[in-house]
Amino acid sequence: GLDDPQLVAGAIWVTSEVSGATNPGHVRWLLSELDRTTLHLINQLRLPSSTTGATGLVGGPGDLLWEFTAGGLNECNVRQVDIAGNSPSIKTVIHLSGVPCAGATLDREGKYLYVATSQGSSDWIYKLNAHTGADIGRVAFAAPGLGFSMVATSSHLWVAGGPPGANGDLLFFSKT
């Protein structure tokens, strides 16, 4: 199936799992650009393999598109995808080691990329420059469960989640 649709630069971008990975235990992903009115395929980019099925896309103003993948239990890979021109390519790669990716979001202005990593008591939210990927800062937090989503407004970051079928938590952070 197609995952994480993002409307960026007038097109819809999605990820999909590629069947028949050559390495046992690894998952291959495709990043696809679709026409927003017809859903016809325009372009595809084969992404580096990962050891888990966890991947996601975050899109924002202008041509900002970031892909994040859990590289096993001890790594979070965040990749900026260059979608300018005729062929998408990986522009910037950031390795956040120690814990897997758990979620990401861009702020409305497209200035900051927030990436959450989570594994037991090692839960972090990273604040990165949305254009260069430079690490601006990070904060430890108590993750609200296994899966969660994030939304950044002009001055705050909201994180929601919890175990499926149970009450969840809503966390509120100041972006300063």
C-alpha atoms as an extended CHARMM CRD file, in Angstrom:
* protein
*
       176  EXT
         1         1  GLY       CA              0.0000000000        0.0000000000        0.0000000000  PROA      1               0.0000000000
         2         2  LEU       CA              0.8730000000        3.6700000000       -0.1470000000  PROA      2               0.0000000000
         3         3  ASP       CA              1.8420000000        5.3860000000        3.1010000000  PROA      3               0.0000000000
         4         4  ASP       CA              2.1780000000        8.9210000000        4.4770000000  PROA      4               0.0000000000
         5         5  PRO       CA              0.7360000000       11.0600000000        1.6590000000  PROA      5               0.0000000000
         6         6  GLN       CA              2.2100000000       14.5810000000        1.5960000000  PROA      6               0.0000000000
         7         7  LEU       CA              1.2230000000       17.4500000000       -0.7130000000  PROA      7               0.0000000000
         8         8  VAL       CA              4.4700000000       19.2220000000       -1.6000000000  PROA      8               0.0000000000
         9         9  ALA       CA              5.2910000000       21.4670000000       -4.5620000000  PROA      9               0.0000000000
        10        10  GLY       CA              1.9740000000       20.7100000000       -6.2780000000  PROA      10              0.0000000000
        11        11  ALA       CA              2.3380000000       16.8980000000       -6.2210000000  PROA      11              0.0000000000
        12        12  ILE       CA              1.4260000000       14.0880000000       -3.8480000000  PROA      12              0.0000000000
        13        13  TRP       CA              4.3890000000       12.1620000000       -2.4190000000  PROA      13              0.0000000000
        14        14  VAL       CA              3.9660000000        8.7000000000       -0.8640000000  PROA      14              0.0000000000
        15        15  THR       CA              6.1350000000        5.8010000000        0.2940000000  PROA      15              0.0000000000
        16        16  SER       CA              5.5110000000        2.1510000000       -0.5200000000  PROA      16              0.0000000000
        17        17  GLU       CA              7.2220000000       -1.0960000000        0.3890000000  PROA      17              0.0000000000
        18        18  VAL       CA              9.0710000000       -2.8970000000       -2.4160000000  PROA      18              0.0000000000
        19        19  SER       CA              8.5430000000       -6.6390000000       -2.4520000000  PROA      19              0.0000000000
        20        20  GLY       CA             11.4420000000       -9.0480000000       -2.7650000000  PROA      20              0.0000000000
        21        21  ALA       CA             14.1370000000       -7.3580000000       -0.6770000000  PROA      21              0.0000000000
        22        22  THR       CA             17.5410000000       -8.8980000000       -1.4110000000  PROA      22              0.0000000000
        23        23  ASN       CA             18.7190000000       -8.9040000000        2.2410000000  PROA      23              0.0000000000
        24        24  PRO       CA             16.6840000000      -11.0590000000        4.6590000000  PROA      24              0.0000000000
        25        25  GLY       CA             15.3380000000       -8.8790000000        7.4500000000  PROA      25              0.0000000000
        26        26  HSD       CA             15.6020000000       -5.6880000000        5.3800000000  PROA      26              0.0000000000
        27        27  VAL       CA             12.7810000000       -3.6960000000        3.8420000000  PROA      27              0.0000000000
        28        28  ARG       CA             13.1040000000       -1.6680000000        0.6340000000  PROA      28              0.0000000000
        29        29  TRP       CA             11.0300000000        1.4770000000        0.1250000000  PROA      29              0.0000000000
        30        30  LEU       CA             10.0600000000        3.5610000000       -2.8880000000  PROA      30              0.0000000000
        31        31  LEU       CA              9.2740000000        7.2590000000       -2.7280000000  PROA      31              0.0000000000
        32        32  SER       CA              6.7150000000        8.0700000000       -5.4240000000  PROA      32              0.0000000000
        33        33  GLU       CA              5.5530000000       11.3930000000       -6.8440000000  PROA      33              0.0000000000
        34        34  LEU       CA              1.9330000000       11.3370000000       -8.0330000000  PROA      34              0.0000000000
        35        35  ASP       CA             -0.0330000000       13.8700000000      -10.0690000000  PROA      35              0.0000000000
        36        36  ARG       CA             -2.3890000000       15.4950000000       -7.5680000000  PROA      36              0.0000000000
        37        37  THR       CA             -5.4140000000       15.4530000000       -9.9000000000  PROA      37              0.0000000000
        38        38  THR       CA             -5.0500000000       12.1190000000      -11.7290000000  PROA      38              0.0000000000
        39        39  LEU       CA             -2.8400000000       10.1970000000       -9.2580000000  PROA      39              0.0000000000
        40        40  HSD       CA             -0.7040000000        9.0480000000      -12.1930000000  PROA      40              0.0000000000
        41        41  LEU       CA              2.9050000000        8.2210000000      -11.3580000000  PROA      41              0.0000000000
        42        42  ILE       CA              5.3520000000       11.0130000000      -12.2610000000  PROA      42              0.0000000000
        43        43  ASN       CA              8.6150000000        9.8990000000      -10.6120000000  PROA      43              0.0000000000
        44        44  GLN       CA             10.0490000000        7.3340000000       -8.2210000000  PROA      44              0.0000000000
        45        45  LEU       CA             13.1150000000        7.1800000000       -6.0030000000  PROA      45              0.0000000000
        46        46  ARG       CA             14.3610000000        3.9400000000       -4.4470000000  PROA      46              0.0000000000
        47        47  LEU       CA             15.2420000000        4.6790000000       -0.8240000000  PROA      47              0.0000000000
        48        48  PRO       CA             18.0320000000        2.9520000000        1.1300000000  PROA      48              0.0000000000
        49        49  SER       CA             16.9150000000       -0.2660000000        2.8240000000  PROA      49              0.0000000000
        50        50  SER       CA             16.0540000000       -0.4190000000        6.4980000000  PROA      50              0.0000000000
        51        51  THR       CA             15.8810000000       -3.2540000000        8.9970000000  PROA      51              0.0000000000
        52        52  THR       CA             12.3370000000       -2.3910000000       10.0200000000  PROA      52              0.0000000000
        53        53  GLY       CA              9.1390000000       -1.4660000000        8.2630000000  PROA      53              0.0000000000
        54        54  ALA       CA              8.9920000000        1.9080000000        9.9780000000  PROA      54              0.0000000000
        55        55  THR       CA              9.1790000000        4.8480000000        7.6080000000  PROA      55              0.0000000000
        56        56  GLY       CA              7.4560000000        8.1770000000        7.2510000000  PROA      56              0.0000000000
        57        57  LEU       CA              7.2870000000       11.3880000000        5.2350000000  PROA      57              0.0000000000
        58        58  VAL       CA              7.0340000000       14.9800000000        6.3590000000  PROA      58              0.0000000000
        59        59  GLY       CA              6.2950000000       17.7390000000        3.8500000000  PROA      59              0.0000000000
        60        60  GLY       CA              6.0120000000       21.4510000000        4.2370000000  PROA      60              0.0000000000
        61        61  PRO       CA              6.0250000000       24.8360000000        2.5900000000  PROA      61              0.0000000000
        62        62  GLY       CA              7.9210000000       25.2670000000       -0.6390000000  PROA      62              0.0000000000
        63        63  ASP       CA              9.7750000000       22.1630000000       -1.7250000000  PROA      63              0.0000000000
        64        64  LEU       CA             10.5510000000       20.7340000000        1.7380000000  PROA      64              0.0000000000
        65        65  LEU       CA             10.2580000000       16.9530000000        1.9220000000  PROA      65              0.0000000000
        66        66  TRP       CA             11.9020000000       14.7870000000        4.5970000000  PROA      66              0.0000000000
        67        67  GLU       CA             11.7940000000       10.9960000000        4.9130000000  PROA      67              0.0000000000
        68        68  PHE       CA             12.5870000000        9.2050000000        8.1650000000  PROA      68              0.0000000000
        69        69  THR       CA             13.3330000000        5.5230000000        8.7490000000  PROA      69              0.0000000000
        70        70  ALA       CA             14.1450000000        3.4440000000       11.7810000000  PROA      70              0.0000000000
        71        71  GLY       CA             17.4300000000        1.7340000000       10.9550000000  PROA      71              0.0000000000
        72        72  GLY       CA             16.8210000000       -1.0940000000       13.4140000000  PROA      72              0.0000000000
        73        73  LEU       CA             16.4070000000       -0.6500000000       17.1440000000  PROA      73              0.0000000000
        74        74  ASN       CA             19.3630000000        1.7110000000       17.5490000000  PROA      74              0.0000000000
        75        75  GLU       CA             19.1770000000        4.2330000000       14.7440000000  PROA      75              0.0000000000
        76        76  CYS       CA             16.9640000000        6.9150000000       13.2500000000  PROA      76              0.0000000000
        77        77  ASN       CA             17.8380000000        8.0510000000        9.7240000000  PROA      77              0.0000000000
        78        78  VAL       CA             16.3650000000       11.3210000000        8.4880000000  PROA      78              0.0000000000
        79        79  ARG       CA             16.8050000000       12.1850000000        4.8100000000  PROA      79              0.0000000000
        80        80  GLN       CA             16.0260000000       15.4220000000        3.0150000000  PROA      80              0.0000000000
        81        81  VAL       CA             14.7050000000       14.6550000000       -0.4570000000  PROA      81              0.0000000000
        82        82  ASP       CA             15.6150000000       17.1160000000       -3.2110000000  PROA      82              0.0000000000
        83        83  ILE       CA             12.4920000000       17.2880000000       -5.3840000000  PROA      83              0.0000000000
        84        84  ALA       CA             13.6350000000       20.1540000000       -7.6080000000  PROA      84              0.0000000000
        85        85  GLY       CA             14.2220000000       19.2620000000      -11.2360000000  PROA      85              0.0000000000
        86        86  ASN       CA             13.2230000000       16.1180000000      -13.0780000000  PROA      86              0.0000000000
        87        87  SER       CA             14.5240000000       13.4320000000      -10.7470000000  PROA      87              0.0000000000
        88        88  PRO       CA             14.1840000000       13.3050000000       -6.9360000000  PROA      88              0.0000000000
        89        89  SER       CA             17.3710000000       12.5490000000       -5.0090000000  PROA      89              0.0000000000
        90        90  ILE       CA             18.6170000000       12.3590000000       -1.4230000000  PROA      90              0.0000000000
        91        91  LYS       CA             20.1320000000       15.7290000000       -0.4880000000  PROA      91              0.0000000000
        92        92  THR       CA             20.9160000000       15.5080000000        3.2370000000  PROA      92              0.0000000000
        93        93  VAL       CA             21.2210000000       12.4930000000        5.5510000000  PROA      93              0.0000000000
        94        94  ILE       CA             21.1170000000       12.7820000000        9.3500000000  PROA      94              0.0000000000
        95        95  HSD       CA             21.8160000000        9.8260000000       11.6380000000  PROA      95              0.0000000000
        96        96  LEU       CA             20.2690000000       10.1360000000       15.0970000000  PROA      96              0.0000000000
        97        97  SER       CA             21.8290000000        7.1070000000       16.7800000000  PROA      97              0.0000000000
        98        98  GLY       CA             20.7870000000        5.3080000000       19.9160000000  PROA      98              0.0000000000
        99        99  VAL       CA             17.0320000000        5.0040000000       19.3760000000  PROA      99              0.0000000000
       100       100  PRO       CA             14.5870000000        4.5000000000       16.4630000000  PROA      100             0.0000000000
       101       101  CYS       CA             12.4830000000        7.2500000000       14.8710000000  PROA      101             0.0000000000
       102       102  ALA       CA              8.9890000000        7.5590000000       16.2620000000  PROA      102             0.0000000000
       103       103  GLY       CA              7.5450000000       10.5830000000       14.4400000000  PROA      103             0.0000000000
       104       104  ALA       CA              8.3170000000       13.8980000000       12.7880000000  PROA      104             0.0000000000
       105       105  THR       CA              6.6950000000       17.1510000000       11.7600000000  PROA      105             0.0000000000
       106       106  LEU       CA              7.6140000000       20.4660000000       10.1540000000  PROA      106             0.0000000000
       107       107  ASP       CA              6.4570000000       23.7720000000       11.5740000000  PROA      107             0.0000000000
       108       108  ARG       CA              4.0440000000       25.8220000000        9.4700000000  PROA      108             0.0000000000
       109       109  GLU       CA              6.7250000000       28.2840000000        8.4040000000  PROA      109             0.0000000000
       110       110  GLY       CA              9.0560000000       25.5360000000        7.2120000000  PROA      110             0.0000000000
       111       111  LYS       CA             11.8790000000       26.6910000000        9.5050000000  PROA      111             0.0000000000
       112       112  TYR       CA             12.1620000000       23.7120000000       11.8410000000  PROA      112             0.0000000000
       113       113  LEU       CA             11.8960000000       19.9520000000       11.5410000000  PROA      113             0.0000000000
       114       114  TYR       CA             10.9950000000       18.1560000000       14.7760000000  PROA      114             0.0000000000
       115       115  VAL       CA             11.9590000000       14.4720000000       14.9940000000  PROA      115             0.0000000000
       116       116  ALA       CA             10.9700000000       12.2610000000       17.9070000000  PROA      116             0.0000000000
       117       117  THR       CA             12.9050000000        9.1540000000       18.8490000000  PROA      117             0.0000000000
       118       118  SER       CA             11.6000000000        6.6810000000       21.3830000000  PROA      118             0.0000000000
       119       119  GLN       CA             12.7680000000        3.5010000000       23.0260000000  PROA      119             0.0000000000
       120       120  GLY       CA             11.8480000000        2.8250000000       26.6430000000  PROA      120             0.0000000000
       121       121  SER       CA             13.2950000000        5.5860000000       28.8080000000  PROA      121             0.0000000000
       122       122  SER       CA             15.3140000000        7.1490000000       25.9520000000  PROA      122             0.0000000000
       123       123  ASP       CA             12.7310000000        9.4940000000       24.4440000000  PROA      123             0.0000000000
       124       124  TRP       CA             13.9180000000       12.6540000000       22.6720000000  PROA      124             0.0000000000
       125       125  ILE       CA             12.5370000000       15.3800000000       20.4580000000  PROA      125             0.0000000000
       126       126  TYR       CA             15.1660000000       16.8890000000       18.1540000000  PROA      126             0.0000000000
       127       127  LYS       CA             14.7720000000       20.3780000000       16.7050000000  PROA      127             0.0000000000
       128       128  LEU       CA             16.5450000000       20.5700000000       13.3340000000  PROA      128             0.0000000000
       129       129  ASN       CA             16.9330000000       23.3160000000       10.7510000000  PROA      129             0.0000000000
       130       130  ALA       CA             14.3550000000       22.3480000000        8.0940000000  PROA      130             0.0000000000
       131       131  HSD       CA             16.5980000000       23.4760000000        5.2150000000  PROA      131             0.0000000000
       132       132  THR       CA             20.0160000000       22.1590000000        6.2680000000  PROA      132             0.0000000000
       133       133  GLY       CA             19.2630000000       19.5120000000        8.8900000000  PROA      133             0.0000000000
       134       134  ALA       CA             21.5570000000       21.2070000000       11.4150000000  PROA      134             0.0000000000
       135       135  ASP       CA             20.8800000000       20.1150000000       15.0080000000  PROA      135             0.0000000000
       136       136  ILE       CA             19.5070000000       23.1300000000       16.9040000000  PROA      136             0.0000000000
       137       137  GLY       CA             18.5970000000       21.3710000000       20.1260000000  PROA      137             0.0000000000
       138       138  ARG       CA             16.8160000000       18.4920000000       21.7960000000  PROA      138             0.0000000000
       139       139  VAL       CA             14.6940000000       17.7990000000       24.8220000000  PROA      139             0.0000000000
       140       140  ALA       CA             14.0170000000       14.5870000000       26.7610000000  PROA      140             0.0000000000
       141       141  PHE       CA             10.3620000000       13.7170000000       27.2370000000  PROA      141             0.0000000000
       142       142  ALA       CA              8.0840000000       10.9090000000       28.3850000000  PROA      142             0.0000000000
       143       143  ALA       CA              6.6520000000        9.4080000000       25.1920000000  PROA      143             0.0000000000
       144       144  PRO       CA              2.8740000000        8.9630000000       25.2680000000  PROA      144             0.0000000000
       145       145  GLY       CA              2.9380000000        5.3190000000       24.1610000000  PROA      145             0.0000000000
       146       146  LEU       CA              4.2840000000        3.2700000000       21.2800000000  PROA      146             0.0000000000
       147       147  GLY       CA              2.9090000000        5.2860000000       18.3790000000  PROA      147             0.0000000000
       148       148  PHE       CA              2.2790000000        8.9870000000       18.3580000000  PROA      148             0.0000000000
       149       149  SER       CA              1.7620000000       11.9560000000       16.0980000000  PROA      149             0.0000000000
       150       150  MET       CA              3.1390000000       15.4820000000       16.2150000000  PROA      150             0.0000000000
       151       151  VAL       CA              1.9210000000       18.8930000000       15.0420000000  PROA      151             0.0000000000
       152       152  ALA       CA              3.9030000000       22.1360000000       15.2120000000  PROA      152             0.0000000000
       153       153  THR       CA              2.1150000000       25.4700000000       15.2990000000  PROA      153             0.0000000000
       154       154  SER       CA              3.8070000000       28.8600000000       15.1020000000  PROA      154             0.0000000000
       155       155  SER       CA              4.7950000000       28.7830000000       18.7850000000  PROA      155             0.0000000000
       156       156  HSD       CA              4.0900000000       25.2950000000       20.1670000000  PROA      156             0.0000000000
       157       157  LEU       CA              4.6060000000       21.5980000000       19.5090000000  PROA      157             0.0000000000
       158       158  TRP       CA              1.8170000000       19.1260000000       20.2720000000  PROA      158             0.0000000000
       159       159  VAL       CA              2.5110000000       15.3970000000       20.6960000000  PROA      159             0.0000000000
       160       160  ALA       CA             -0.3740000000       12.9250000000       21.0300000000  PROA      160             0.0000000000
       161       161  GLY       CA             -0.4500000000        9.1820000000       21.4230000000  PROA      161             0.0000000000
       162       162  GLY       CA             -0.9100000000        6.1490000000       23.5440000000  PROA      162             0.0000000000
       163       163  PRO       CA             -1.5270000000        2.4210000000       23.3360000000  PROA      163             0.0000000000
       164       164  PRO       CA             -4.1620000000        1.3750000000       20.7640000000  PROA      164             0.0000000000
       165       165  GLY       CA             -7.6590000000        1.1230000000       22.2370000000  PROA      165             0.0000000000
       166       166  ALA       CA             -6.7680000000        2.8970000000       25.4660000000  PROA      166             0.0000000000
       167       167  ASN       CA             -6.7890000000        6.4770000000       26.7050000000  PROA      167             0.0000000000
       168       168  GLY       CA             -3.9000000000        8.4820000000       25.3640000000  PROA      168             0.0000000000
       169       169  ASP       CA             -1.8940000000       11.5280000000       26.3330000000  PROA      169             0.0000000000
       170       170  LEU       CA             -1.5120000000       14.9650000000       24.7840000000  PROA      170             0.0000000000
       171       171  LEU       CA              1.7950000000       16.7270000000       25.4300000000  PROA      171             0.0000000000
       172       172  PHE       CA              2.3450000000       20.4530000000       24.8740000000  PROA      172             0.0000000000
       173       173  PHE       CA              5.7880000000       22.0160000000       24.3350000000  PROA      173             0.0000000000
       174       174  SER       CA              6.8920000000       25.6060000000       23.8300000000  PROA      174             0.0000000000
       175       175  LYS       CA              9.0610000000       25.9050000000       20.6940000000  PROA      175             0.0000000000
       176       176  THR       CA             11.5150000000       28.3030000000       22.3480000000  PROA      176             0.0000000000
